[in-house]
């Protein structure tokens, strides 16, 4: 029997309701799921609360074969499709992606410079011309059904807002499912560097939707990237990267960002405009957005059906609800297996972050978890950004040990010792045992 693990988000209940309603609507022929395999939809509708008749058929189908891009087998020579330089002391190339080495954050301030910001590309960075770029808002969720186009100049003329937030891949930390918990997960083998924290400037999506004439019948919006169509390892073309957002979220705190840290967005991070959904899984922040469908019908895409749900022993066969918020994590700004000199005082540094609340404390152990002490926080903590911290350490005896950092946030949640496994390795939030050697 499977056991349902609910996600920790306080708004989990409403997301669950939202998703159940969407699946029921799909069954009734009232939701669209372009590009989503029918077997994936059947699997999803086996969830409690959706018509019982479909459940039998659906339960015979296993969780999907995960097809996300895997690792860096090809070696670090080519990060095919990334434009910016990727020096080896700063980035680890993983297929079409580049992970920031966490130790490379040591030299960076609170805001991550574009030169150090990780890149997650399903295919390749497109070279777009801001002069000819425009954003098309269309769909039957607009009054009168007519489409509206906005140039970059149009967006820049609208009232702007700035917001500091991390962008973090839902699979950040995935490799620790293998190395620390002994159960592999499919997908890019990130350590902890699939995150960056920046100050984004742009226009509220709600502002643009209002000007486009969003109607009260709109239920979902579907931003879509201008990068190439994504073909999975088994050759299935999933179309262009896109993921629906409920209209309630779209009208809340979502930005159409055209600046990152006071400069135009770099090519690799979505130039000229990306969606920015603070605190949510990175996939929600669609780069190089070219159009946004506003729909009066519920929408699905492969990025909220076969990907970005939790599948595995602890979850129902149809998977969890689609992922929304990121979780709670910490990391040391040190290389793995760093050599640390004995009988010298070191100032260990690291960062902790939470999507659900501000960090309230970080406890550090330098003896593999036997004893703990509190780190000094260097930033005023806020939700959806990170907080830098430091702790002094004077190791005496040479030999291997593990450094642990364990954060707590304002919701009262503390990082656990282990994360319940899921097949695609999302939302790893356990305390990492960072191997070092005292020499
Ligand atoms: N158009 C488009 N948007 C995208 C992606 C993509 O491949 N194409 N990758 C997503 C994923 S999975 C993540 S984690 C973030 C990464 O943002 P970054 O590359 O700016 O760090 O972008 C998201 N937006
Ligand atoms: Mo991601």
CSV table of C-alpha atoms in Angstrom, one decimal, residues 177-358:
chain,number,residue,atom,x,y,z
A,177,UNK,CA,19.9,10.7,-2.9
A,178,UNK,CA,22.6,8.4,-4.4
A,179,UNK,CA,25.7,9.3,-2.4
A,180,UNK,CA,24.2,9.9,1.0
A,181,UNK,CA,21.0,7.8,1.0
A,182,UNK,CA,22.1,5.0,-1.3
A,183,UNK,CA,19.1,5.2,-3.7
A,184,UNK,CA,19.7,6.8,-7.1
A,185,UNK,CA,17.3,9.2,-8.7
A,186,UNK,CA,17.1,9.9,-12.4
A,187,UNK,CA,18.1,13.3,-13.9
A,188,UNK,CA,21.0,15.7,-13.8
A,189,UNK,CA,23.3,14.8,-11.0
A,190,UNK,CA,23.4,18.2,-9.3
A,191,UNK,CA,25.2,18.6,-6.0
A,192,UNK,CA,24.1,21.9,-4.3
A,193,UNK,CA,25.0,24.5,-6.9
A,194,UNK,CA,21.8,24.6,-9.0
A,195,UNK,CA,20.8,27.8,-7.3
A,196,UNK,CA,21.6,31.5,-7.7
A,197,UNK,CA,20.2,34.5,-5.9
A,198,UNK,CA,19.5,37.7,-7.9
A,199,UNK,CA,17.7,41.0,-7.9
A,200,UNK,CA,15.2,40.9,-10.7
A,201,UNK,CA,13.5,43.9,-12.2
A,202,UNK,CA,10.5,43.8,-14.5
A,203,UNK,CA,6.8,44.3,-14.7
A,204,UNK,CA,4.2,42.4,-12.8
A,205,UNK,CA,2.6,39.7,-14.9
A,206,UNK,CA,-0.7,40.8,-13.4
A,207,UNK,CA,-0.2,44.3,-14.9
A,208,UNK,CA,0.3,42.8,-18.4
A,209,UNK,CA,-2.5,40.4,-18.1
A,210,UNK,CA,-4.9,43.2,-17.1
A,211,UNK,CA,-3.8,45.3,-20.0
A,212,UNK,CA,-4.3,42.3,-22.3
A,213,UNK,CA,-7.9,42.0,-21.0
A,214,UNK,CA,-7.8,38.9,-18.9
A,215,UNK,CA,-11.4,37.8,-18.3
A,216,UNK,CA,-13.0,36.3,-15.2
A,217,UNK,CA,-13.2,33.0,-17.0
A,218,UNK,CA,-9.4,32.6,-17.1
A,219,UNK,CA,-8.2,29.7,-15.1
A,220,UNK,CA,-4.6,28.9,-16.2
A,221,UNK,CA,-1.8,30.8,-18.0
A,222,UNK,CA,0.9,28.9,-20.0
A,223,UNK,CA,4.1,30.8,-20.6
A,224,UNK,CA,6.3,29.2,-23.3
A,225,UNK,CA,9.9,29.6,-24.1
A,226,UNK,CA,11.4,30.5,-27.5
A,227,UNK,CA,14.2,27.9,-27.2
A,228,UNK,CA,14.1,24.8,-29.3
A,229,UNK,CA,11.6,21.9,-28.8
A,230,UNK,CA,12.7,19.4,-26.1
A,231,UNK,CA,13.2,15.9,-27.3
A,232,UNK,CA,13.7,13.3,-24.5
A,233,UNK,CA,16.3,10.6,-24.4
A,234,UNK,CA,13.8,8.1,-25.8
A,235,UNK,CA,13.1,10.4,-28.8
A,236,UNK,CA,9.7,11.9,-27.7
A,237,UNK,CA,9.3,15.5,-28.7
A,238,UNK,CA,7.6,17.3,-25.8
A,239,UNK,CA,7.5,20.6,-27.6
A,240,UNK,CA,8.7,23.9,-26.3
A,241,UNK,CA,9.4,24.3,-22.6
A,242,UNK,CA,6.2,25.4,-21.0
A,243,UNK,CA,4.4,24.9,-17.7
A,244,UNK,CA,0.9,26.2,-16.6
A,245,UNK,CA,0.4,28.4,-13.7
A,246,UNK,CA,-2.9,28.9,-12.0
A,247,UNK,CA,-4.4,32.3,-12.7
A,248,UNK,CA,-4.4,33.0,-9.0
A,249,UNK,CA,-0.6,32.7,-8.9
A,250,UNK,CA,-0.1,34.5,-12.2
A,251,UNK,CA,-2.0,37.5,-10.7
A,252,UNK,CA,-0.1,37.4,-7.4
A,253,UNK,CA,3.7,37.8,-7.2
A,254,UNK,CA,5.0,36.7,-10.7
A,255,UNK,CA,7.2,39.0,-12.7
A,256,UNK,CA,8.1,39.4,-16.3
A,257,UNK,CA,11.8,40.2,-15.6
A,258,UNK,CA,14.0,42.1,-18.0
A,259,UNK,CA,16.8,42.9,-15.6
A,260,UNK,CA,19.0,40.8,-13.4
A,261,UNK,CA,21.2,42.6,-10.8
A,262,UNK,CA,20.7,46.0,-12.6
A,263,UNK,CA,21.7,44.8,-16.0
A,264,UNK,CA,19.7,43.4,-19.0
A,265,UNK,CA,19.1,39.7,-18.6
A,266,UNK,CA,22.1,37.7,-19.9
A,267,UNK,CA,21.4,35.5,-22.9
A,268,UNK,CA,21.6,32.3,-20.8
A,269,UNK,CA,19.2,33.5,-18.2
A,270,UNK,CA,16.3,34.5,-20.5
A,271,UNK,CA,17.2,37.6,-22.5
A,272,UNK,CA,15.2,39.7,-23.2
A,273,UNK,CA,12.4,38.6,-20.8
A,274,UNK,CA,11.8,35.7,-18.5
A,275,UNK,CA,9.1,34.8,-16.1
A,276,UNK,CA,10.2,34.9,-12.5
A,277,UNK,CA,8.1,33.0,-10.0
A,278,UNK,CA,9.7,33.7,-6.6
A,279,UNK,CA,10.2,30.6,-4.3
A,280,UNK,CA,8.8,28.1,-6.8
A,281,UNK,CA,10.6,25.3,-8.6
A,282,UNK,CA,13.0,26.8,-11.2
A,283,UNK,CA,11.0,25.3,-14.1
A,284,UNK,CA,8.2,27.8,-13.4
A,285,UNK,CA,10.5,30.7,-14.3
A,286,UNK,CA,10.3,30.3,-18.0
A,287,UNK,CA,13.2,31.9,-19.8
A,288,UNK,CA,13.0,33.6,-23.3
A,289,UNK,CA,9.3,33.8,-22.9
A,290,UNK,CA,7.6,34.3,-26.3
A,291,UNK,CA,4.0,33.9,-25.6
A,292,UNK,CA,1.6,33.3,-22.8
A,293,UNK,CA,-1.7,31.5,-23.4
A,294,UNK,CA,-4.5,32.7,-21.1
A,295,UNK,CA,-6.9,29.9,-21.0
A,296,UNK,CA,-10.5,29.5,-19.9
A,297,UNK,CA,-9.9,25.7,-19.9
A,298,UNK,CA,-7.5,24.0,-17.5
A,299,UNK,CA,-4.1,23.2,-19.1
A,300,UNK,CA,-1.5,20.6,-18.6
A,301,UNK,CA,2.0,20.2,-20.0
A,302,UNK,CA,4.7,17.4,-19.6
A,303,UNK,CA,6.4,19.8,-17.1
A,304,UNK,CA,3.6,19.4,-14.5
A,305,UNK,CA,2.5,15.8,-15.3
A,306,UNK,CA,5.4,13.5,-16.0
A,307,UNK,CA,8.0,15.9,-14.5
A,308,UNK,CA,7.9,17.9,-11.4
A,309,UNK,CA,5.7,15.6,-9.3
A,310,UNK,CA,7.0,13.2,-6.7
A,311,UNK,CA,6.9,9.5,-7.8
A,312,UNK,CA,8.1,6.6,-5.8
A,313,UNK,CA,7.3,4.1,-3.0
A,314,UNK,CA,6.0,6.7,-0.6
A,315,UNK,CA,3.7,8.4,-3.2
A,316,UNK,CA,0.6,7.2,-5.0
A,317,UNK,CA,1.1,5.7,-8.4
A,318,UNK,CA,-0.2,8.9,-10.1
A,319,UNK,CA,2.5,10.9,-8.2
A,320,UNK,CA,2.1,13.8,-5.8
A,321,UNK,CA,0.5,17.1,-6.7
A,322,UNK,CA,2.6,19.2,-9.1
A,323,UNK,CA,5.5,20.8,-7.3
A,324,UNK,CA,5.2,24.5,-6.5
A,325,UNK,CA,7.6,25.8,-3.8
A,326,UNK,CA,11.2,24.8,-3.3
A,327,UNK,CA,12.2,23.6,0.2
A,328,UNK,CA,14.8,24.2,2.9
A,329,UNK,CA,18.6,23.7,2.3
A,330,UNK,CA,22.1,24.6,3.4
A,331,UNK,CA,25.6,24.2,2.0
A,332,UNK,CA,29.2,25.0,2.9
A,333,UNK,CA,31.3,27.1,0.6
A,334,UNK,CA,34.0,24.4,0.5
A,335,UNK,CA,35.1,21.9,-2.1
A,336,UNK,CA,34.1,18.3,-1.5
A,337,UNK,CA,36.9,16.5,0.4
A,338,UNK,CA,38.6,19.9,1.2
A,339,UNK,CA,41.9,19.6,3.1
A,340,UNK,CA,41.7,21.7,6.2
A,341,UNK,CA,44.8,22.6,8.2
A,342,UNK,CA,44.8,21.4,11.9
A,343,UNK,CA,45.6,23.7,14.8
A,344,UNK,CA,44.5,26.8,12.8
A,345,UNK,CA,41.3,28.8,13.2
A,346,UNK,CA,39.2,28.7,10.1
A,347,UNK,CA,36.1,30.7,9.4
A,348,UNK,CA,33.8,28.3,7.7
A,349,UNK,CA,31.2,29.9,5.5
A,350,UNK,CA,28.0,28.8,3.9
A,351,UNK,CA,24.5,29.7,2.9
A,352,UNK,CA,21.0,28.5,3.9
A,353,UNK,CA,17.7,29.2,2.2
A,354,UNK,CA,14.0,28.4,2.4
A,355,UNK,CA,11.1,28.9,0.1
A,356,UNK,CA,8.6,28.8,2.9
A,357,UNK,CA,9.9,31.4,5.4
A,358,UNK,CA,13.0,33.3,6.5
